[in-house]
Amino acid sequence: MPPTDHERHRRFLRSFTAHEPAIRAHVRRLVPARADADDIMQEISVVLWEKFDSLAEGADFKPWAFGVARYEVLAWLRDRGRDRLVLDEEVVSKIAEETTALEPVLERQREALEHCMQKVPADQRGLLMQAYQPESSIQEVAQNSGRSVPGFYQWLHRMRQKLLECIRRVLAEEAAS
């Protein structure tokens, strides 16, 4: 018995929600501006839904979604072909192939970062998240933290170093087990 529309919709939402950060990161590696990646992600989500029936039952959603994302980025590039700041299609295809191959490593790094972020005290984690929000102002975040801008940058540098050390430790433990 074929799945109902409701079941199909639920299956799509579960898959898309689980893999949306990886798909967005993949697109972000292929286009220079976050705003462009946001626009392309909107198109990708529509195309993924429209073509979801072509994905075989039990097939891996993420590689399929990466393929769709690649074609949507190439279509976006064609539309902006006259813009000298846009990469050549061959370059984007090569980057897409290489980043797709690296995706398992990047996924483990993202998971390690998530694990390490949970170890950061909530108030400091909040400041980190504010600092990396699109359109955020470091001056405002620094002021909200009670630090000067240079002091905040020093704190941010130390936090990034701690997170990097934590990520390396988690990945090394994972490799050793």
PDB file of C-alpha atoms in Angstrom, residues 1-14 49 52-53 57:
ATOM      1  CA  MET A   1       0.000   0.000   0.000  1.00  0.00           C
ATOM      2  CA  PRO A   2       1.541   3.371  -1.007  1.00  0.00           C
ATOM      3  CA  PRO A   3       2.101   5.914   1.795  1.00  0.00           C
ATOM      4  CA  THR A   4      -0.544   8.559   2.313  1.00  0.00           C
ATOM      5  CA  ASP A   5       0.275  12.198   1.598  1.00  0.00           C
ATOM      6  CA  HIS A   6       0.465  12.808   5.333  1.00  0.00           C
ATOM      7  CA  GLU A   7       2.979   9.955   5.815  1.00  0.00           C
ATOM      8  CA  ARG A   8       5.024  11.108   2.812  1.00  0.00           C
ATOM      9  CA  HIS A   9       5.058  14.676   4.131  1.00  0.00           C
ATOM     10  CA  ARG A  10       6.181  13.504   7.577  1.00  0.00           C
ATOM     11  CA  ARG A  11       8.960  11.361   6.076  1.00  0.00           C
ATOM     12  CA  PHE A  12      10.181  14.332   3.999  1.00  0.00           C
ATOM     13  CA  LEU A  13      10.129  16.704   6.957  1.00  0.00           C
ATOM     14  CA  ARG A  14      12.057  14.272   9.141  1.00  0.00           C
ATOM     15  CA  TRP A  49       9.813  18.422  -1.896  1.00  0.00           C
ATOM     16  CA  PHE A  52      10.779  13.642  -3.146  1.00  0.00           C
ATOM     17  CA  ASP A  53       8.725  10.924  -4.851  1.00  0.00           C
ATOM     18  CA  GLU A  57      12.135   4.150  -0.391  1.00  0.00           C
TER      19      GLU A  57
END
